[in-house]
Amino acid sequence: MRKVVVTGCPRANLGDVSKLAEFGVATVHEAIGRTGYLGPGIRPVHLGSRVGGTAVTVVCWPGDNLMIHAAVEQCRPGDMLVVTTTSPTSDGSFGELLATSLQYRGVVGLVTTGGVRDVAELHAMHFPVFSAAVSAQGTVKATAGAVNMPVSINGQRIAPGDAVLADDDGVVAVPRANVGDALSAASARAEKEEATRAALRAGQLGLDRYGLRAVLAQLGVEYVAYDSGRQGP
Amino acid sequence: MRKVVVTGCPRANLGDVSKLAEFGVATVHEAIGRTGYLGPGIRPVHLGSRVGGTAVTVVCWPGDNLMIHAAVEQCRPGDMLVVTTTSPTSDGSFGELLATSLQYRGVVGLVTTGGVRDVAELHAMHFPVFSAAVSAQGTVKATAGAVNMPVSINGQRIAPGDAVLADDDGVVAVPRANVGDALSAASARAEKEEATRAALRAGQLGLDRYGLRAVLAQLGVEYVAYDSGRQGP
Amino acid sequence: MRKVVVTGCPRANLGDVSKLAEFGVATVHEAIGRTGYLGPGIRPVHLGSRVGGTAVTVVCWPGDNLMIHAAVEQCRPGDMLVVTTTSPTSDGSFGELLATSLQYRGVVGLVTTGGVRDVAELHAMHFPVFSAAVSAQGTVKATAGAVNMPVSINGQRIAPGDAVLADDDGVVAVPRANVGDALSAASARAEKEEATRAALRAGQLGLDRYGLRAVLAQLGVEYVAYDSGRQGP
Amino acid sequence: MRKVVVTGCPRANLGDVSKLAEFGVATVHEAIGRTGYLGPGIRPVHLGSRVGGTAVTVVCWPGDNLMIHAAVEQCRPGDMLVVTTTSPTSDGSFGELLATSLQYRGVVGLVTTGGVRDVAELHAMHFPVFSAAVSAQGTVKATAGAVNMPVSINGQRIAPGDAVLADDDGVVAVPRANVGDALSAASARAEKEEATRAALRAGQLGLDRYGLRAVLAQLGVEYVAYDSGRQGP
Amino acid sequence: MRKVVVTGCPRANLGDVSKLAEFGVATVHEAIGRTGYLGPGIRPVHLGSRVGGTAVTVVCWPGDNLMIHAAVEQCRPGDMLVVTTTSPTSDGSFGELLATSLQYRGVVGLVTTGGVRDVAELHAMHFPVFSAAVSAQGTVKATAGAVNMPVSINGQRIAPGDAVLADDDGVVAVPRANVGDALSAASARAEKEEATRAALRAGQLGLDRYGLRAVLAQLGVEYVAYDSGRQGP
Amino acid sequence: MRKVVVTGCPRANLGDVSKLAEFGVATVHEAIGRTGYLGPGIRPVHLGSRVGGTAVTVVCWPGDNLMIHAAVEQCRPGDMLVVTTTSPTSDGSFGELLATSLQYRGVVGLVTTGGVRDVAELHAMHFPVFSAAVSAQGTVKATAGAVNMPVSINGQRIAPGDAVLADDDGVVAVPRANVGDALSAASARAEKEEATRAALRAGQLGLDRYGLRAVLAQLGVEYVAYDSGRQGP
């Protein structure tokens, strides 16, 4: 790992990122070809928020949050801090004091593969956090890492400046260069979903709308009436 | 696994299932001899609901929700959809579009050993889901499975038409044939619990109410005063 | 394991414990030198409470809550019941009937490495529980254990009468003999945190406040501008 | 759960079970339509054995092995003991003394969703065990359960007398009534696999042998040369 | 946590510890009243060793092995190094270079709640390691901890100088003051087990030897013949 | 995810990769700055091999091994197949028939984040596999994925043609462009380790060799004699 803080990273357009966030994580994830999802292990500590920002990425040593402090200085309004570690940890490397600094700088939220603490205070501050754990266990500030180098979470690459969207379904990352396309795709998908929703509300079956009866038949799925002799184990 | 959709399955009486659900999962589980509990791994995404329905069972391939679509058509008012997979998965095979179809058909909720998504939307729709995971990760519709064959979750067998009850304590299944007995047993247990509750509120100890002092004595448990010499490690 | 119920254990001063609890788990954990934290595996079932009491400790056999019943009798106003087992379990060994008894005796909450049930009812009773699991699975009353012997959870020792504090960040234990010192230390830390908070709110960076620029430099962390040639993988 | 020991259960034909075992777990699992596999969580403690027997099933309380003792008496030569519990446990409910009794009765091995101990001694005795854990933690003999009632592990039903096969790939169960068919199917599959093996050894590709080029094309998978412009993420 | 290295700790008698180790972990754990077992999470990397030593205890920060280096100097012939961390980690904080130092000092093995690496080399050196993980991930030497302070693993307290025994069943700790009693108890238990083994080999049932038929009857377990009407669910 | 098979990917020099592999995973991981380690979750099924090859990368759908078949055709002598999935799975997507094809093509081993089966047969074939699970559960061939696109495992990027080294410590990847540098660095580190090993064998302490006494002093670690008053809890 290079020990480096990269400064002056370009960001995705904040207006586009905000619009994209409104579509929700699941819709965007679908719209961009099912990439960028950070997995079911990263969850909102409190349900009910939907937020998007541009990534400032951090790699820390487990049990150490030195590089988060270095990252704060690199943050601008509209950023989302994205923290990972060189090996798994649940330690609470982030709490309300760091959130205070981030709010001062206009940061919209935190995503971390580790733990957070002061979660009651963070909730009161309206600062959304998406993490793998909550832990009061503190960290030290003794080991180098990196800020604004690309990271991978759940097999998904996040570069500084990429769009990072989070809601009750988790977190999805969209490469900076693809935000425009993602916006179009998400918009198209939302429209299509709205039409589907209307049809389903009116009673149409997915079996018919998506042409799945043919798929079932081709796969050899049989329909058997319950009372047509013995039906199961 | 047989590739089959069983149609026209008989259901437990809906009125009975509703009454049973009101007793709550823990009480029913106790009343029927501690069977049918689907385990601590299946949790409500949002706390606060209590619901019961008749099972429509689904077995899917991991990463594939084709058979959920097939199952929708088999659902009737008062049903509860119960989804499992041939091997473990956290993928979000169920979201608000499927829930829209289920609500149209009068389905009361979803239980799954896998994942769900669109959980903010599901909450807004007042559609309760009980799952092992939340995940935005989507699924395909490419592999056969089964609808309305008996399934086993956490060692508990659920046949189509069985009562499935869910609340903040998790999910319990009651065989269709036993719903009547379960209702009596749960009612008796609730009455007994109410008497116990009153006694405990008045200060009686469980030790006395349940005759446990004799059990402790028989097992050789000693009472030692803290200051009677050294008492511990 | 000795099969014993130790009676008449001295407690930390309740007034001090209450004051300590108000500082919150994370602050106290920091103030006392990062000890006593019971780990991220023990979580509040419902977010939003902050409570402290004096420990009555219980060791049960897995799948058995006999000793919890024995422990109830040992509880006094201001106590917190702390339950662990000889091997891991998620079974719901605690529910609203036990909570009814505990409330009668003035107990402020429950901490357990196992499971709880009736969580909707416990919430309605305003009885806070901090547990590793929620499970409707019931327990028997057949095997001996211990009450008010020191226990260890997450490597942290809890003796009867120690202060046990719990909130949305988890649970921390403070040895009875150290509660006074902990109060001073927590108070000092809270004051310091308030000063830091004010500074951070005014825009000071942690990098500067904590002298971390020198640490980064000493560790060889470089600052590199994004556009100064190739910056990353 | 009914508290019962069922006696005199019929068994699958031992000769057939032995022949079936020789095909190996993975081949049999495939041959019978991918059913009966007890999942990746149950592993041989020592690699290198391949064994099959007729199931004697046991349900224990966690931390309790009373019913294993009851089950020993029900065992006959060629049986395989299959143990599960009402809730998860890793406790070592089985060791070399129980294995001594089982070997006396001609039992061929043990399958358990819990833990075993004395594993060095079990290895020296050539008694194969397939378990979810190894643990020295002992159990009590205080709570009722069931012997020779059908159980479900990993969603697969095992009735007494069913064939249970185990090797380095894990454990598979075949219903007693299906053992004959399974033998034919496994034999046919093994023959087919041998032909495939010969073809693959001679250099034929699975793509061609299984007709997968068409599948790839239909799914829209493109072939792109590495040096034909940019090929990566 | 106190930052301290305690020197000159007294040890349990090495001859006694060696004799105790020969009984095996499971037998000793039983003999001393089922205490001291470090749980199923700590496993030998290679099966086949049985070893005992006197504890030198270490608490490290996760991702940091500074204190292991400090501990080496405190080791004497016959010691067993016991390593834990302030929060969970799988990092490989121990490898063949540290083992080389320990072998020079006559240390008999390593027990750790974290990870080890160079496991092929450690095996070739005949240096037994018992760990929760194998990981090539390296650690730093930047954060303070403690040597020879009492630690708790799996709820079991280990003080410096205590006997620590390890084999294929895991690891058990015996307080220094209890080693003599443990030796007598283990010897008595082994003798009793030998008698039981002989009886079981001759065909006696545990049901009879341990008087369990009465227990089953008292618990209401019924014996039902398979063909006496319907026997199952 | 792009549905694509990239052909004709350049590889790291096989001679260099072989030399690098001989240093072992832990040494190489250290030598290249602690990058590229695929984590403690991917383990050899059988201990005792050490192997290196050039990556052919595969992304499959969970429960589906279609793309592994496509990948076989892209393999050349000296390659190592690296398989991951779009979401977690333990299914046995790889067995001895696929290994037969790979051996025909000169492939040296398999690394997978999923499961393998036929592990007895794979061992007999001397085909080393490094996986997260063993499972007899079979897969289908129904869903598209990618071959020879860069993948990320445990946050580490692996591109086609990169060196992938595996032994009992797990798996490490080295970017193709860095193999030469890695070879020099590993060689230098091995030399340094040999010198250290000799010194440690002669009794030098790591405390002295690495200058750690100063670090301990600076961190405030005190040395306290056991008998100098009370030393701990």
JSON list of C-alpha atoms in Angstrom, two decimals, chain F residues 75 115 221:
[
{"chain": "F", "resi": 75, "resn": "CYS", "atom": "CA", "xyz": [-6.09, -21.35, -20.12]},
{"chain": "F", "resi": 115, "resn": "GLY", "atom": "CA", "xyz": [-16.75, -23.87, -2.98]},
{"chain": "F", "resi": 221, "resn": "VAL", "atom": "CA", "xyz": [5.25, 0.52, 28.83]}
]
